[in-house]
Structure formats: C-alpha cells, structure tokens
mmCIF file of C-alpha atoms in Angstrom:
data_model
loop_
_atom_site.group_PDB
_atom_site.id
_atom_site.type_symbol
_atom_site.label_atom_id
_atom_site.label_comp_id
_atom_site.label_asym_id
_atom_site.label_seq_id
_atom_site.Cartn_x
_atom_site.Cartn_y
_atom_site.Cartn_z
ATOM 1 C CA UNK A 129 87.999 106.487 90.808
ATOM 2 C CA UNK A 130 91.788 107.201 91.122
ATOM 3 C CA UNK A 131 94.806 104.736 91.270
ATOM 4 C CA UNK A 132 96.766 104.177 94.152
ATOM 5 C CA UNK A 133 100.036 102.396 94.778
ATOM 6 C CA UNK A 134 101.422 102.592 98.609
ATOM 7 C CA UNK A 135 104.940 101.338 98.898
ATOM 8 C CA UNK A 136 105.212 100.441 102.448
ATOM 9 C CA UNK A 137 109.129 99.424 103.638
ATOM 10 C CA UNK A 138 108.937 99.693 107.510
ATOM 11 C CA UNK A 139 108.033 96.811 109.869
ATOM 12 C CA UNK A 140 104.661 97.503 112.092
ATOM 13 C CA UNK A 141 106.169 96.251 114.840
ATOM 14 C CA UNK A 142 108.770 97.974 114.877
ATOM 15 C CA UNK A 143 106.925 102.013 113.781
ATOM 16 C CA UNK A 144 103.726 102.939 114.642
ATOM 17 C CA UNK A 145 103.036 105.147 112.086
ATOM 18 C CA UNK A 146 102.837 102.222 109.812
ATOM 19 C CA UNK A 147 99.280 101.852 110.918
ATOM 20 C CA UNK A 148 98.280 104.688 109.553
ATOM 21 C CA UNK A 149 99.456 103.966 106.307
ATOM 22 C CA UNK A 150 98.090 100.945 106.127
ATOM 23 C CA UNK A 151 94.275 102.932 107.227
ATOM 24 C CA UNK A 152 94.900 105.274 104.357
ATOM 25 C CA UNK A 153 94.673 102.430 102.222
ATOM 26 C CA UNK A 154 91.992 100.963 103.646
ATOM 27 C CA UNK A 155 89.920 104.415 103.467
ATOM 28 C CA UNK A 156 90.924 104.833 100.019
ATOM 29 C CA UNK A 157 89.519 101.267 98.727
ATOM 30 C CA UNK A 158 86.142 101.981 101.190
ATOM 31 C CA UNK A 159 85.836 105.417 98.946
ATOM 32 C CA UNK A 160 86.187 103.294 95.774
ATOM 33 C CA UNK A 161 89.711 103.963 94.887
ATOM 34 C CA UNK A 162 92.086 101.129 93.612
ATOM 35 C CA UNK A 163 94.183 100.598 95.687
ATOM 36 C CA UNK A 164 97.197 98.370 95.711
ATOM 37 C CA UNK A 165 99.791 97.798 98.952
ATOM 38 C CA UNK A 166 103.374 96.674 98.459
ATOM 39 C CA UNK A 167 105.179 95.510 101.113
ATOM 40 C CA UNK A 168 108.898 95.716 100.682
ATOM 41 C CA UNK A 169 112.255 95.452 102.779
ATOM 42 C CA UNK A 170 111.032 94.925 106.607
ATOM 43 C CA UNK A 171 107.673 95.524 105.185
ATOM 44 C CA UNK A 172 107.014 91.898 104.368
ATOM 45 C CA UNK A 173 107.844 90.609 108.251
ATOM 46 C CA UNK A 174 103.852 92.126 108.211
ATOM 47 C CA UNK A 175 103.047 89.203 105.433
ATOM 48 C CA UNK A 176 103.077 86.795 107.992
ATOM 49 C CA UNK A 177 99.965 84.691 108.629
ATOM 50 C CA UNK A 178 100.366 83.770 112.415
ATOM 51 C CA UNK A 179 102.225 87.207 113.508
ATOM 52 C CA UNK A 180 99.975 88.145 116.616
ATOM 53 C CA UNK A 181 98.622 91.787 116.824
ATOM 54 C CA UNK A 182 99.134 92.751 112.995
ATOM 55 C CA UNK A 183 97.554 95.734 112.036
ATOM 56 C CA UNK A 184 97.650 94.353 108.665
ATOM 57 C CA UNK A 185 94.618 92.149 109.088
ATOM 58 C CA UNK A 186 92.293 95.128 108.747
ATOM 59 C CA UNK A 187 93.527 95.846 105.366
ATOM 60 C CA UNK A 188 93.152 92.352 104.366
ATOM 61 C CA UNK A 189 89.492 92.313 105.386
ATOM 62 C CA UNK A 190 88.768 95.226 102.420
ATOM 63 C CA UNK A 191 89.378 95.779 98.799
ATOM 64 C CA UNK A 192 93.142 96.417 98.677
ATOM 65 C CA UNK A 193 95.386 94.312 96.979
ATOM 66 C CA UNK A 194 98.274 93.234 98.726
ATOM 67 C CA UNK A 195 101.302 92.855 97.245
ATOM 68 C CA UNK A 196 104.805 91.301 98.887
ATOM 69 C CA UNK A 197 108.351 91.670 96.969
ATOM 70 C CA UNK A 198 109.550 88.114 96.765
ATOM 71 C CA UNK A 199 113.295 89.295 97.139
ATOM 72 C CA UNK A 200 112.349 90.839 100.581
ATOM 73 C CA UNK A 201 110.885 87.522 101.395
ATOM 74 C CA UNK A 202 113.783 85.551 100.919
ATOM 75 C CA UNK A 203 116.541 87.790 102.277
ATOM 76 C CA UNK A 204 114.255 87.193 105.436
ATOM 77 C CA UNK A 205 113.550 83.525 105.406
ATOM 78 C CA UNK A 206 109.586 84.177 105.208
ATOM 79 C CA UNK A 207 108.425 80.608 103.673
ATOM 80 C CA UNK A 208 105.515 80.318 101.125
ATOM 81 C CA UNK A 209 103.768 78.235 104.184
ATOM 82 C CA UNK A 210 104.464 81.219 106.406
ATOM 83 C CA UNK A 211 102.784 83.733 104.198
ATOM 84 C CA UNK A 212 99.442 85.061 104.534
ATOM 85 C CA UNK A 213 97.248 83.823 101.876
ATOM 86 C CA UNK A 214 95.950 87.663 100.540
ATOM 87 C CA UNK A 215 99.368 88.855 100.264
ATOM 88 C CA UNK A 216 100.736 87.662 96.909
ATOM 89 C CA UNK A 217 104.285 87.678 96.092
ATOM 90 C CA UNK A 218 105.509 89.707 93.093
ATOM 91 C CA UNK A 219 108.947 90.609 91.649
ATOM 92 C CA UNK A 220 110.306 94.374 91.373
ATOM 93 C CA UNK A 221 108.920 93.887 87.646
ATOM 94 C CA UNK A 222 105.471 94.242 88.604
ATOM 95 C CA UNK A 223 106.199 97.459 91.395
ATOM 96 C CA UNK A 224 107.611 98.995 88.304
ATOM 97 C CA UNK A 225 104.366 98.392 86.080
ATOM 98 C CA UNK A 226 102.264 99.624 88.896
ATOM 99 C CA UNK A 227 104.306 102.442 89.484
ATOM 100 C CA UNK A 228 104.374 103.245 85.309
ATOM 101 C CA UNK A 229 100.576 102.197 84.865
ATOM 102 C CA UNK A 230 98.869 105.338 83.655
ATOM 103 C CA UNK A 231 97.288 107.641 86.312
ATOM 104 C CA UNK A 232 98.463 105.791 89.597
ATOM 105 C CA UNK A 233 99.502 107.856 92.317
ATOM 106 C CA UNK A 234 102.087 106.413 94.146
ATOM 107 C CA UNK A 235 103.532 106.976 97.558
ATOM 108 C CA UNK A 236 106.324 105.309 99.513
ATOM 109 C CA UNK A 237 106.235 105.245 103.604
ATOM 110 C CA UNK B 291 108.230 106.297 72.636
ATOM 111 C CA UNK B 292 109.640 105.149 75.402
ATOM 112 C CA UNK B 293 108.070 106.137 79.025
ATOM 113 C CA UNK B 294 110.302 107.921 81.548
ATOM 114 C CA UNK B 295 110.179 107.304 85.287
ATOM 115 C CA UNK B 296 111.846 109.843 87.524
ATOM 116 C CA UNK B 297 112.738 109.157 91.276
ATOM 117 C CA UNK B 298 114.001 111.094 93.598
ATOM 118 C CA UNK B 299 116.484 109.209 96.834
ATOM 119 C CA UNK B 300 117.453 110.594 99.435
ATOM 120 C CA UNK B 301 119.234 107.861 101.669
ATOM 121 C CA UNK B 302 122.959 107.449 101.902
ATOM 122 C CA UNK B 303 124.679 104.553 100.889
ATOM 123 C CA UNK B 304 125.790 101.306 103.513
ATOM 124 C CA UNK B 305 122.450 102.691 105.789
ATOM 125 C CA UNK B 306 119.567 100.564 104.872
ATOM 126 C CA UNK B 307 117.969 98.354 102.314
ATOM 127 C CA UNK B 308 116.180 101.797 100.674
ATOM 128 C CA UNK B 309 119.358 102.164 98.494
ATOM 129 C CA UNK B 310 119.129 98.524 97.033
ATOM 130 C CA UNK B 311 115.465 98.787 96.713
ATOM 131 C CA UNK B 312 115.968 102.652 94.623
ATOM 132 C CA UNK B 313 118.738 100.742 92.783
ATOM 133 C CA UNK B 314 116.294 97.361 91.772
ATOM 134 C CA UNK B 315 114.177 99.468 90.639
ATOM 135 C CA UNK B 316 116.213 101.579 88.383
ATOM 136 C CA UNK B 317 117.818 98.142 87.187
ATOM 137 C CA UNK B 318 114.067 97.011 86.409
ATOM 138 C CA UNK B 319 112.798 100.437 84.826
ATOM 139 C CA UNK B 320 115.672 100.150 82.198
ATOM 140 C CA UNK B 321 115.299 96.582 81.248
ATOM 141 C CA UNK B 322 111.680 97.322 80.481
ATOM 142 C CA UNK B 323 112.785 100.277 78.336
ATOM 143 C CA UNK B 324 111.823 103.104 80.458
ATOM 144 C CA UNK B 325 114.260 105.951 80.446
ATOM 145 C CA UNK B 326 114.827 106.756 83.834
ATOM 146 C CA UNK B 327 115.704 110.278 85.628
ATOM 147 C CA UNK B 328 117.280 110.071 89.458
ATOM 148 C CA UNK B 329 117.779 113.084 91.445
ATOM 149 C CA UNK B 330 120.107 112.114 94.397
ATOM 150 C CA UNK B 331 120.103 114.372 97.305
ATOM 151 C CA UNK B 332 121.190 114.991 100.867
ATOM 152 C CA UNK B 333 123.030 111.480 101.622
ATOM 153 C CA UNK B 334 121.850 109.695 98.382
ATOM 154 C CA UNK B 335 124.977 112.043 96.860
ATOM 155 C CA UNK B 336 127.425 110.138 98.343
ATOM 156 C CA UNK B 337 126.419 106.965 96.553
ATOM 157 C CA UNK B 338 128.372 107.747 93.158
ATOM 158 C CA UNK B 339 131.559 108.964 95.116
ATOM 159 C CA UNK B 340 134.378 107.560 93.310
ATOM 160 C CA UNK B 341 136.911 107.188 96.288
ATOM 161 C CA UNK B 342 135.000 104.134 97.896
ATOM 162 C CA UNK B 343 137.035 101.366 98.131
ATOM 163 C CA UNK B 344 136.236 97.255 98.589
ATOM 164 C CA UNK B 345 137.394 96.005 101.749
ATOM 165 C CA UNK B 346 138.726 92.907 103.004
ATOM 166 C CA UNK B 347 136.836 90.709 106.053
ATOM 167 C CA UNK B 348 139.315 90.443 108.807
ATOM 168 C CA UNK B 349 136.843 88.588 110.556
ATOM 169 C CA UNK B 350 136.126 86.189 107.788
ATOM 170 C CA UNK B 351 139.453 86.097 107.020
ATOM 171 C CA UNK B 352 139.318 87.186 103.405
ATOM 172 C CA UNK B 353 140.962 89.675 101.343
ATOM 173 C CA UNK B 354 139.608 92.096 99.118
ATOM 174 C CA UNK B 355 139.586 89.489 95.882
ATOM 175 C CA UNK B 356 137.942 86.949 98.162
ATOM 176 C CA UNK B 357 135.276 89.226 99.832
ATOM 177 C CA UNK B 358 134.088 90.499 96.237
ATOM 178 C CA UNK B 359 132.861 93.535 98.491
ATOM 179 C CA UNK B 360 129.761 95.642 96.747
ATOM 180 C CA UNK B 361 130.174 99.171 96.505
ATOM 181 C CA UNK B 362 127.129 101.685 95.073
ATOM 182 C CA UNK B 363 129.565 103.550 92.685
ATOM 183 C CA UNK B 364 129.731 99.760 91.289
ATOM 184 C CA UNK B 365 126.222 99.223 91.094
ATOM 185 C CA UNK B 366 125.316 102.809 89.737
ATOM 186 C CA UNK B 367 128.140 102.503 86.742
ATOM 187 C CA UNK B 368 126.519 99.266 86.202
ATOM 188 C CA UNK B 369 123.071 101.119 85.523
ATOM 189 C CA UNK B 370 124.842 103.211 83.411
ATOM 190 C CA UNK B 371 126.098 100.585 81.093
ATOM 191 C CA UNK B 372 123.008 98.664 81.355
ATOM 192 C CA UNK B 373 121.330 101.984 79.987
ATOM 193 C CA UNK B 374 123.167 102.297 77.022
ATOM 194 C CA UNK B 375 123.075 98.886 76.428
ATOM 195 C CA UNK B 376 119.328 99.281 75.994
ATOM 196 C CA UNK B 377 119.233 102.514 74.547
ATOM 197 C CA UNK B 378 117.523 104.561 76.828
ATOM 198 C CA UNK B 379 118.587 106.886 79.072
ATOM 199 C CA UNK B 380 119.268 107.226 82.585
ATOM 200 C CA UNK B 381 120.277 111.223 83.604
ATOM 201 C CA UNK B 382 121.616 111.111 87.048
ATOM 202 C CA UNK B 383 121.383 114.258 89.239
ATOM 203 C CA UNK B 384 123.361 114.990 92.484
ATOM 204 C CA UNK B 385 121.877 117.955 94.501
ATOM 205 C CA UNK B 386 124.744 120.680 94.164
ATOM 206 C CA UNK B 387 124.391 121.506 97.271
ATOM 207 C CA UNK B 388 124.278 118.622 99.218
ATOM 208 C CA UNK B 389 127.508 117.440 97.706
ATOM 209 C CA UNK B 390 129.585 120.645 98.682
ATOM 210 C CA UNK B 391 128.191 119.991 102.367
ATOM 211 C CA UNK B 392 129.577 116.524 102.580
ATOM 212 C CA UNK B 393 132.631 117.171 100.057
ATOM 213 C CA UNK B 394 131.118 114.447 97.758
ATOM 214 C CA UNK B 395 131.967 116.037 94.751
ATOM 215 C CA UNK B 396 134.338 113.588 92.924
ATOM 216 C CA UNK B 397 132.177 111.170 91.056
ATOM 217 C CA UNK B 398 132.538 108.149 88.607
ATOM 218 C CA UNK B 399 131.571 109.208 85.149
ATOM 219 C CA UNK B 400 127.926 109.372 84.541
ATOM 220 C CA UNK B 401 126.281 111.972 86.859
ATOM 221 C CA UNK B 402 126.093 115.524 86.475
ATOM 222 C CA UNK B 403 125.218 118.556 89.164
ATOM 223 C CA UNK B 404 122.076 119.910 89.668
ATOM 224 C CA UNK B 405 119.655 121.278 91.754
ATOM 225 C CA UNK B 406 115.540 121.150 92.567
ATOM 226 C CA UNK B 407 114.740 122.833 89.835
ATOM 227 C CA UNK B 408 115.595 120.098 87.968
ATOM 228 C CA UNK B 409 113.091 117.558 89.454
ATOM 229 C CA UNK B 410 110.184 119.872 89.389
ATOM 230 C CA UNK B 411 111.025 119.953 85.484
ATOM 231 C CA UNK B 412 110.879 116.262 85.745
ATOM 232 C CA UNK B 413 108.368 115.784 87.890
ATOM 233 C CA UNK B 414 106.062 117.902 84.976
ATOM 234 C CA UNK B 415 107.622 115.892 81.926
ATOM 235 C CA UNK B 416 107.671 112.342 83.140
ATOM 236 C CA UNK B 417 105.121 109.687 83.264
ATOM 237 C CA UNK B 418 105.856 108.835 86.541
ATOM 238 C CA UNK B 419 107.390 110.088 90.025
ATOM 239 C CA UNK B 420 108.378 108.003 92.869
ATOM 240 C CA UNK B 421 110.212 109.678 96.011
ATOM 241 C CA UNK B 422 111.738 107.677 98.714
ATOM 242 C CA UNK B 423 112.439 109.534 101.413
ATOM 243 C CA UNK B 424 114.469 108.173 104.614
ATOM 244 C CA UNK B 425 112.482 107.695 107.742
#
C-alpha cells in the first residue's frame, strides 16, 4: 500500500480537468492506497456542502480523506455551517506533515 | 537530524495565490525545523528581484507608509531570517537561465544561481519533493 497526498488548488467549476484529479484519488483509495486530498486556494469553493453538480461528492463517497486549508476558507468567506461535513479543515502545519510523512507521494494539480 | 524538504515553483510573483501558498509552506517547513531547498524557475525568478518597490493606493487614497504594500523580496528575506533564526537552512536557487531571459538577475541577499542539475541532486538527497507548477 503506498501513500498519497494530492494537493488540489483549482476550482471544479471553473477547470475540468479537476475531475480527473479528483478520480485518481478515488482509484487510488479503491486499489487500497492511502490517500489523502487537500483542497487549497480556489480548491476549497469545492468544500461546499450545497454547491450543485460537484464532482467532489464521488470522492467523498470512498476512502479518501479530505482535507481543506482553513486560511483558504477564510480569505473566501466559506463558513463552518457552509462546509461539507467529510472535508475537515486543517492548517498549512498539517500539509507540511503529510507532505514530510515518510513514503508519501505527493502531487499538486 | 533535521529532515529537508525541497520544492520546486515555478509561478511569478503578483499572478495568483500559488506564490503565497509556496511561501506558507516554506514559512511552516522552517518553524518545524525542516531545512528547506527551493529551486525557483521560469517566473518564480522574479520573486527575489530586489528593484520591486511598495506602492501607494491612489484609489484608496494612501501613500506608501499607509498602504504597508507586500512585496515577495519582503516575504522571501523574511524566510531567510526566520531560517537562521531556527538554525536550519533554507538554499534558494534561481534557474540561471530563466533569470538572463527576463533580466532578473539583481537579487536581495540570500539566493544563489543555479540550474536543473541542482534539483535532481535534491530531489535524490531530500526527504521530500513537492513541485508546483502553474496551470
């Protein structure tokens, strides 16, 4: 089983592609990887409970952990209430232990 | 001993939030007491050019003292302090070549040239590797 951190920073309503990163993680955790998903910058405006279409829902339906950077969230006004309750907020402390945490293989989209 | 991270950035400064993201997380690496390494290329060069200059709002109607404008070489001499405050190191490298294309080559004190080589030496010594690239 390997370690996986995916940093993702774009919005998926605004890129497409971002919906394949986020299926990458999904098929990673399916295989039995660990997997964990950080949303960052416009990233988080996918965190969002009641945004319609998200193509983050699938991901949240599987094994990945979810991950939101709580200074992302505030620069863009995205209340606790607002938030999804699978994505958890975390500081730029814990992306650095992920990223340092022995083995993890990390990629940023 | 102390872990070492080593990032790579590639996204010019006053663009998007990637350069205050790369720049948290170098700020976070060296308060844990991770040396870091950062190998700046293509735009990301331009962030430690010493010539940038605060402004003042005209439409805020503030002057420079007033607007407390941000710049990067700011933030990045502030890494540098906060490194040897800590005692570990950050080594700061500016692609060679992408600072001759965009005449970026006077810098605060802190970085030095270099090239890819260097980051594939990295890249084999450090604990970790992040790359941001820009979209």
């Amino acid at each position: 089983m390997a370690n996986y951190l995916l940093i993702e920073s774009r919005d998926p309503f605004e890129a497409r592609d971002v919906s394949y990163f986020y299926g990458l993680a999904a098929d990673l955790a399916a295989q039995g990887d660990k997997v964990t998903l950080f949303l960052v910058q416009n990233g988080a405006l996918a965190s969002r409970k009641d945004a319609k279409g998200n193509p983050l829902g699938t991901v949240l339906k599987g094994k990945v952990e979810v991950l939101v950077d709580s200074f992302s969230l505030k620069e863009r006004g995205i209340q606790d209430a607002e938030r999804h309750p699978s994505v958890k907020p975390a500081d730029i402390d814990a992306l650095v232990d992920h990223i340092m945490a022995n083995g993890t293989k990390v990629l940023w989209h | 001993m102390a872990k070492t991270l080593t990032i790579s950035i590639m996204e010019p400064p006053y663009e998007s939030a990637t350069s205050t993201t790369s720049l948290r997380i170098i700020d976070a690496a060296l308060r844990k007491g991770i040396n870091v390494n950062v190998f700046a290329y293509e735009g990301a060069v331009s962030l430690t050019i010493k010539d940038q200059q605060p402004h003042p709002n005209p439409v805020h109607g503030t002057s420079v003292e007033e607007e407390k404008h941000p710049t990067t070489k700011f933030f990045v001499a502030s890494l540098f302090e906060l490194a040897k405050e800590k005692g570990v190191k950050l080594d700061w490298v500016n692609c060679g070549f992408c600072v001759d294309e965009r005449g970026a080559g006077n810098w605060i004190e802190g970085p030095r040239r270099g090239g890819p080589p260097q980051l594939h030496e990295w890249v084999q010594e450090s604990d970790a590797t992040l790359v941001i690239p820009t979209k």
